[in-house]
Amino acid sequence: MPMRDLDRLDIAILEALQDNARTPLSEVGRRVGLSQPATSERVKRLEDRGIITGYAVRLDPAALGLGMMAIIRLKTSHEHIKPALRAFAEMPHVIEVHRLTGEDCFLLKVLVPTPGQLETIVDAIARFGAITTSLVLHSAPVKPLGKALLG
């Protein structure tokens, strides 16, 4: 859907739900100046249009024993694309997979508890081609999609 189809109230609702999806719709409505039924109807329309695709919980990987994050870039050949995708899907520590244009074919985000586990994953991925591994020192929170981008 084109962004122009979102009005300021839709954008305000999206911002509020991205901030905390557990906020009751009555509270979201109060913040944006709508009744709870009107807010509920707008949220349903946003869901029906595929703008809101789900609701999630954010977890702290370090608190779960996964304190090491790495970004792995892979250069491979075309015949290795599908086998690599299947392998990534079977690796629970590979939590994001991005297929790229340009010199690198994939960018992977990996969470592991130890350097030894990272080594195992790097070795498994390297069979598909040349890799570059970078350890993440710090990650800024993901920015919500809101009026600065959509408005």
Coordinates of C-alpha atoms in Angstrom, one line a residue:
M1 CA 0.0 0.0 0.0
P2 CA 1.3 3.5 -0.8
M3 CA 2.3 5.5 2.2
R4 CA -0.1 8.3 1.2
D5 CA -2.9 6.0 2.2
L6 CA -1.8 6.3 5.9
D7 CA -3.0 9.3 7.7
R8 CA -1.5 10.9 10.8
L9 CA -3.8 8.8 13.1
D10 CA -2.7 5.5 11.4
I11 CA 0.9 6.5 11.8
A12 CA 0.4 7.5 15.4
I13 CA -1.2 4.1 16.1
L14 CA 1.7 2.3 14.4
E15 CA 4.2 4.2 16.5
A16 CA 2.3 3.4 19.7
L17 CA 2.1 -0.3 18.9
Q18 CA 5.8 -0.5 17.9
D19 CA 6.7 1.1 21.2
N20 CA 4.7 -1.5 23.1
A21 CA 2.4 -3.9 21.3
R22 CA 0.8 -4.9 24.6
T23 CA -0.7 -1.4 25.1
P24 CA -4.4 -1.8 25.4
L25 CA -6.2 -0.3 22.3
S26 CA -8.2 1.9 24.7
E27 CA -4.9 3.5 25.8
V28 CA -3.6 3.7 22.2
G29 CA -6.9 5.4 21.3
R30 CA -6.6 7.9 24.2
R31 CA -3.0 8.8 23.1
V32 CA -4.1 9.4 19.5
G33 CA -7.4 11.0 20.2
L34 CA -9.8 8.2 19.1
S35 CA -12.3 6.0 20.9
Q36 CA -11.4 2.4 21.6
P37 CA -13.8 1.1 18.9
A38 CA -12.4 3.5 16.3
T39 CA -8.8 2.5 17.2
S40 CA -9.7 -1.2 17.0
E41 CA -11.2 -0.7 13.5
R42 CA -8.1 1.1 12.3
V43 CA -5.8 -1.6 13.7
K44 CA -8.0 -4.2 12.0
R45 CA -7.7 -2.3 8.7
L46 CA -3.9 -2.0 9.1
E47 CA -3.8 -5.8 9.7
D48 CA -6.0 -6.6 6.8
R49 CA -3.9 -4.4 4.5
G50 CA -0.8 -6.3 5.6
I51 CA 0.9 -3.3 7.2
I52 CA 0.7 -4.9 10.6
T53 CA 2.0 -8.4 10.1
G54 CA 2.2 -9.6 13.7
Y55 CA 3.1 -8.9 17.3
A56 CA 6.3 -10.0 18.9
V57 CA 8.3 -10.1 22.1
R58 CA 11.8 -8.6 22.2
L59 CA 14.3 -10.8 24.0
D60 CA 17.8 -10.0 25.4
P61 CA 20.1 -12.6 23.8
A62 CA 22.8 -12.1 26.5
A63 CA 20.4 -12.8 29.3
L64 CA 19.7 -16.1 27.5
G65 CA 23.4 -17.0 27.3
L66 CA 23.9 -15.9 23.7
G67 CA 26.2 -13.0 24.4
M68 CA 28.3 -13.1 21.2
M69 CA 26.8 -11.6 18.0
A70 CA 28.6 -11.8 14.7
I71 CA 27.9 -10.7 11.2
I72 CA 29.0 -13.1 8.5
R73 CA 29.3 -12.1 4.8
L74 CA 29.4 -14.8 2.3
K75 CA 30.6 -14.7 -1.3
T76 CA 29.4 -17.7 -3.2
S77 CA 28.5 -18.9 -6.7
H78 CA 25.0 -19.2 -8.1
E79 CA 24.9 -23.0 -7.8
H80 CA 25.5 -22.7 -4.0
I81 CA 22.6 -20.3 -3.3
K82 CA 19.8 -22.8 -2.7
P83 CA 22.0 -25.3 -0.7
A84 CA 23.3 -22.4 1.4
L85 CA 19.8 -21.2 2.1
R86 CA 18.8 -24.7 3.2
A87 CA 21.8 -25.0 5.4
F88 CA 21.2 -21.6 7.0
A89 CA 17.6 -22.6 7.8
E90 CA 18.9 -25.6 9.7
M91 CA 21.4 -23.6 11.8
P92 CA 19.5 -22.2 14.8
H93 CA 22.3 -19.8 15.7
V94 CA 21.8 -18.0 12.3
I95 CA 18.9 -15.7 13.2
E96 CA 18.8 -13.5 10.1
V97 CA 19.6 -14.1 6.5
H98 CA 19.8 -11.4 3.9
R99 CA 20.5 -12.1 0.2
L100 CA 22.4 -9.3 -1.3
T101 CA 23.4 -7.8 -4.6
G102 CA 27.0 -6.8 -5.2
E103 CA 30.1 -8.7 -4.3
D104 CA 28.7 -10.5 -1.3
C105 CA 25.8 -12.9 -1.8
F106 CA 24.6 -13.1 1.9
L107 CA 24.8 -11.2 5.1
L108 CA 24.0 -13.4 8.2
K109 CA 23.4 -12.4 11.8
V110 CA 24.6 -15.1 14.2
L111 CA 24.1 -15.4 18.0
V112 CA 26.4 -17.8 19.9
P113 CA 27.4 -18.4 23.5
T114 CA 31.1 -18.9 22.9
P115 CA 33.9 -18.3 20.3
G116 CA 34.1 -22.1 19.8
Q117 CA 30.4 -22.2 18.7
L118 CA 31.1 -19.3 16.3
E119 CA 34.1 -21.3 14.9
T120 CA 31.8 -24.3 14.2
I121 CA 29.3 -22.1 12.4
V122 CA 32.0 -20.2 10.4
D123 CA 33.5 -23.6 9.3
A124 CA 30.0 -24.8 8.2
I125 CA 29.3 -21.7 6.2
A126 CA 32.8 -21.5 4.6
R127 CA 32.1 -24.6 2.6
F128 CA 29.9 -22.4 0.4
G129 CA 32.5 -19.8 -0.4
A130 CA 34.7 -17.0 0.9
I131 CA 33.4 -15.4 4.2
T132 CA 34.2 -12.4 6.3
T133 CA 33.2 -12.5 9.9
S134 CA 32.8 -9.4 12.1
L135 CA 32.0 -9.5 15.9
V136 CA 29.4 -7.0 16.9
L137 CA 30.5 -4.8 19.8
H138 CA 27.2 -2.9 20.2
S139 CA 23.9 -2.7 18.5
A140 CA 21.6 0.4 18.6
P141 CA 17.9 -0.4 19.0
V142 CA 16.0 -0.9 15.8
K143 CA 14.2 2.3 14.9
P144 CA 10.4 2.1 14.6
L145 CA 8.8 3.0 11.3
G146 CA 7.0 6.3 12.1
K147 CA 6.1 9.8 11.0
A148 CA 9.8 10.7 10.4
L149 CA 9.9 8.1 7.6
L150 CA 6.3 7.7 6.6
G151 CA 4.9 11.2 7.2

